[in-house]
Amino acid sequence: MLISKINFKRKNQVNGRKSLYLGMSIAIINKMKLVIITLLLSLNIAAQSNNITNYKNQLLKFVPQKFEIMDTVKGNLNNDSFDDYILVLKKKNEETTSNYSDNKPEKRPLLILIGNSDNKLELKARNDNAVLCIDCSGAIHGDSYLGVKIKNGFFSVEHYTVGGNDKWSKIITFKYDKSKKNWFLHRDGMEFFGWNPDESPKAEAIIKTGEEILTKKNFGVVLFENYDIYK
């Protein structure tokens, strides 16, 4: 009986040691996993940081003298696997030099920059007449530029007025043609808004009063570089 108890005690001690060693091994493995994951994350963050710095430096190379970057949008402009950019530029001090009423607007160039496997950006197209000037919408409405959106080979230039009684929005959309390797006007639309005559408490203050939507049936084939928002 005594021998059985001793053997049982020894067996428990051995099992206890095994459990302890197993627990220590699992803890060490988990710590190693944590170290590896942290290292990989650090390398990934560093790579992303270098990539961002690389593209930022490249973007600046496309900015001519007397201009500065007004907007930068990243997306897929030609349906490949590389990041592309749209760069909207503005003239320095445009708020004091642009004079649309005297037919002297300070143009805002829009550049299409395409990425490649070498992480390089290439200028594929430029249009100085795709974005309205700072004072093109008048003193009451102010600068109507809203932004650029990119999605799956399409990109849209958006304008929207916020001041005055009569408001409007304008969205110009271009589409990439893979066979021609270029972008063409896809849709040119405007919506008009005004005060709601309905004075009931739950009525919207501003309502849509009309729209004008133009498509290829209306304007034919228009290359991005030939589009003119001023006409």
Coordinates of C-alpha atoms in Angstrom, one line a residue, residues 3-226:
I3 CA 4.6 1.6 -2.3
S4 CA 1.5 2.3 -4.3
K5 CA 1.1 5.7 -2.7
I6 CA 4.7 6.5 -3.4
N7 CA 4.4 5.5 -7.0
F8 CA 1.2 7.5 -7.3
K9 CA 2.9 10.5 -5.8
R10 CA 5.8 10.2 -8.2
K11 CA 3.5 9.8 -11.1
N12 CA 1.7 13.0 -10.1
Q13 CA 5.0 14.8 -9.8
V14 CA 6.1 13.6 -13.3
N15 CA 2.7 14.6 -14.8
G16 CA 3.0 18.0 -13.0
R17 CA 6.4 18.6 -14.4
K18 CA 5.1 17.6 -17.9
S19 CA 2.2 20.1 -17.6
L20 CA 4.6 22.8 -16.3
Y21 CA 7.0 22.2 -19.2
L22 CA 4.1 22.1 -21.7
G23 CA 2.7 25.3 -20.3
M24 CA 6.2 27.0 -20.5
S25 CA 6.6 25.7 -24.1
I26 CA 3.2 27.1 -25.1
A27 CA 4.0 30.5 -23.4
I28 CA 7.4 30.6 -25.2
I29 CA 5.8 29.8 -28.6
N30 CA 3.1 32.5 -28.0
K31 CA 5.8 35.0 -27.1
M32 CA 7.7 34.1 -30.3
K33 CA 4.6 34.4 -32.4
L34 CA 4.0 37.9 -30.8
V35 CA 7.5 38.9 -31.6
I36 CA 7.3 37.7 -35.2
I37 CA 3.9 39.4 -35.7
T38 CA 5.2 42.7 -34.2
L39 CA 8.3 42.5 -36.5
L40 CA 6.2 41.8 -39.6
L41 CA 3.9 44.7 -38.7
S42 CA 6.8 47.0 -38.2
L43 CA 8.3 46.0 -41.5
N44 CA 4.9 46.5 -43.3
I45 CA 4.5 49.9 -41.7
A46 CA 8.0 50.9 -42.7
A47 CA 7.4 49.7 -46.2
Q48 CA 4.1 51.6 -46.4
S49 CA 5.8 54.7 -45.0
N50 CA 8.6 54.5 -47.6
N51 CA 6.0 53.9 -50.3
I52 CA 4.0 57.0 -49.3
T53 CA 7.2 59.1 -49.2
N54 CA 8.1 57.7 -52.6
Y55 CA 4.8 58.7 -54.2
K56 CA 4.7 62.0 -52.4
N57 CA 8.1 62.9 -53.9
Q58 CA 7.0 61.8 -57.3
L59 CA 3.8 63.8 -57.2
L60 CA 5.7 67.0 -56.4
K61 CA 7.8 66.5 -59.6
F62 CA 4.6 67.0 -61.7
V63 CA 3.9 70.4 -60.1
P64 CA 5.0 73.3 -62.4
Q65 CA 6.5 76.5 -61.0
K66 CA 3.9 79.0 -59.7
F67 CA 1.5 76.1 -59.0
E68 CA 0.7 74.0 -55.9
I69 CA -1.3 70.9 -55.2
M70 CA -5.0 71.5 -54.4
D71 CA -6.2 67.9 -54.3
T72 CA -4.7 64.4 -54.6
V73 CA -6.9 61.3 -55.1
K74 CA -5.7 57.7 -55.3
G75 CA -7.5 54.9 -57.1
N76 CA -7.6 52.6 -60.0
L77 CA -7.9 54.6 -63.2
N78 CA -7.1 51.9 -65.8
N79 CA -8.2 48.7 -64.2
D80 CA -4.8 47.2 -63.6
S81 CA -3.2 46.2 -60.2
F82 CA -1.3 49.4 -59.5
D83 CA -2.2 52.6 -57.7
D84 CA -3.0 55.6 -59.9
Y85 CA -3.4 59.2 -58.9
I86 CA -5.3 62.3 -60.0
L87 CA -3.6 65.5 -59.2
V88 CA -5.6 68.8 -59.2
L89 CA -3.4 71.9 -59.2
K90 CA -4.0 75.5 -58.6
K91 CA -2.1 78.7 -59.2
K92 CA -0.5 80.2 -56.1
N93 CA -2.5 83.2 -54.9
E94 CA -5.4 82.3 -57.3
E95 CA -7.8 84.0 -54.9
T96 CA -6.3 87.4 -55.8
T97 CA -5.3 86.8 -59.4
S98 CA -8.3 84.9 -60.9
N99 CA -10.9 87.2 -62.6
Y100 CA -13.6 85.1 -64.3
S101 CA -15.9 88.1 -64.9
D102 CA -13.1 89.7 -67.1
N103 CA -12.6 86.3 -68.9
K104 CA -9.3 85.8 -67.1
P105 CA -9.8 82.8 -64.8
E106 CA -6.9 81.0 -63.2
K107 CA -7.1 77.5 -64.6
R108 CA -6.8 74.5 -62.4
P109 CA -5.0 71.7 -64.3
L110 CA -6.1 68.1 -63.7
L111 CA -3.4 65.5 -64.2
I112 CA -3.9 61.7 -64.6
L113 CA -0.9 59.8 -63.2
I114 CA -0.6 56.1 -63.8
G115 CA 1.4 53.7 -61.6
N116 CA 3.4 50.8 -62.8
S117 CA 5.3 47.7 -61.5
D118 CA 8.4 49.8 -60.8
N119 CA 6.4 52.0 -58.3
K120 CA 6.8 54.9 -60.8
L121 CA 4.1 57.4 -61.8
E122 CA 3.7 58.4 -65.4
L123 CA 1.8 61.4 -66.7
K124 CA -0.8 60.1 -69.1
A125 CA -3.1 63.0 -69.6
R126 CA -3.7 66.6 -68.6
N127 CA -6.7 68.9 -68.9
D128 CA -6.7 72.6 -67.7
N129 CA -10.5 72.9 -68.4
A130 CA -12.0 70.1 -66.3
V131 CA -12.2 72.0 -63.0
L132 CA -13.9 75.3 -62.5
C133 CA -11.8 78.3 -61.3
I134 CA -12.0 79.6 -57.8
D135 CA -14.4 82.5 -58.7
C136 CA -16.2 80.9 -61.6
S137 CA -19.4 80.4 -59.6
G138 CA -19.6 84.0 -58.5
A139 CA -19.0 85.8 -55.2
I140 CA -22.2 84.5 -53.5
H141 CA -21.6 80.8 -54.3
G142 CA -17.8 80.9 -53.7
D143 CA -15.5 78.2 -54.8
S144 CA -17.7 75.3 -56.0
Y145 CA -15.0 72.6 -56.4
L146 CA -16.1 69.6 -54.2
G147 CA -13.6 66.9 -55.2
V148 CA -12.7 64.0 -57.4
K149 CA -13.9 60.4 -57.0
I150 CA -12.3 57.3 -58.6
K151 CA -13.8 53.9 -59.0
N152 CA -12.9 51.0 -61.4
G153 CA -11.7 53.0 -64.4
F154 CA -14.2 55.8 -63.9
F155 CA -13.5 59.2 -62.3
S156 CA -15.8 62.1 -61.6
V157 CA -15.1 65.7 -61.0
E158 CA -17.7 67.2 -58.7
H159 CA -18.8 70.8 -58.1
Y160 CA -21.4 72.0 -55.7
T161 CA -22.5 75.5 -54.6
V162 CA -23.4 76.3 -51.1
G163 CA -24.3 80.0 -51.0
G164 CA -27.3 82.0 -52.4
N165 CA -30.9 81.0 -53.0
D166 CA -30.4 79.0 -56.1
K167 CA -27.9 76.2 -55.8
W168 CA -26.6 73.6 -58.3
S169 CA -24.3 70.6 -58.5
K170 CA -22.3 69.4 -61.5
I171 CA -20.7 66.0 -61.8
I172 CA -18.6 65.2 -64.9
T173 CA -17.7 61.5 -65.3
F174 CA -15.0 60.0 -67.5
K175 CA -14.5 56.4 -68.4
Y176 CA -11.3 54.5 -69.3
D177 CA -11.4 52.7 -72.7
K178 CA -9.0 49.7 -72.5
S179 CA -8.7 49.3 -76.3
K180 CA -7.9 52.9 -76.8
K181 CA -5.9 53.3 -73.6
N182 CA -7.5 56.6 -72.8
W183 CA -10.3 58.3 -70.9
F184 CA -13.5 59.6 -72.5
L185 CA -16.4 61.7 -71.3
H186 CA -19.1 59.4 -70.1
R187 CA -21.6 61.6 -68.4
D188 CA -22.1 65.4 -67.8
G189 CA -24.8 66.1 -65.3
M190 CA -26.2 69.1 -63.4
E191 CA -28.8 69.3 -60.7
F192 CA -30.6 72.5 -59.6
F193 CA -31.9 73.3 -56.2
G194 CA -34.0 76.1 -54.7
W195 CA -36.0 77.1 -51.7
N196 CA -39.0 74.9 -50.9
P197 CA -42.3 76.8 -51.1
D198 CA -43.8 74.4 -48.7
E199 CA -43.7 76.1 -45.3
S200 CA -44.9 73.1 -43.2
P201 CA -42.6 72.3 -40.2
K202 CA -41.4 68.9 -41.6
A203 CA -40.7 70.2 -45.2
E204 CA -37.1 70.3 -46.5
A205 CA -35.8 73.8 -46.8
I206 CA -34.0 73.1 -50.1
I207 CA -35.4 70.9 -52.8
K208 CA -34.3 69.7 -56.2
T209 CA -36.0 71.8 -58.9
G210 CA -34.5 70.3 -62.1
E211 CA -31.7 68.5 -63.8
E212 CA -29.8 68.3 -67.1
I213 CA -28.1 65.0 -67.8
L214 CA -25.9 64.6 -71.0
T215 CA -24.5 61.3 -72.2
K216 CA -22.6 60.1 -75.3
K217 CA -25.9 60.3 -77.3
N218 CA -25.7 64.1 -76.7
F219 CA -22.0 65.0 -77.0
G220 CA -20.6 62.1 -79.0
V221 CA -17.0 61.0 -78.4
V222 CA -15.1 63.4 -76.3
L223 CA -11.5 62.7 -75.2
F224 CA -10.7 63.7 -71.6
E225 CA -8.0 66.1 -72.7
N226 CA -10.5 67.9 -75.1

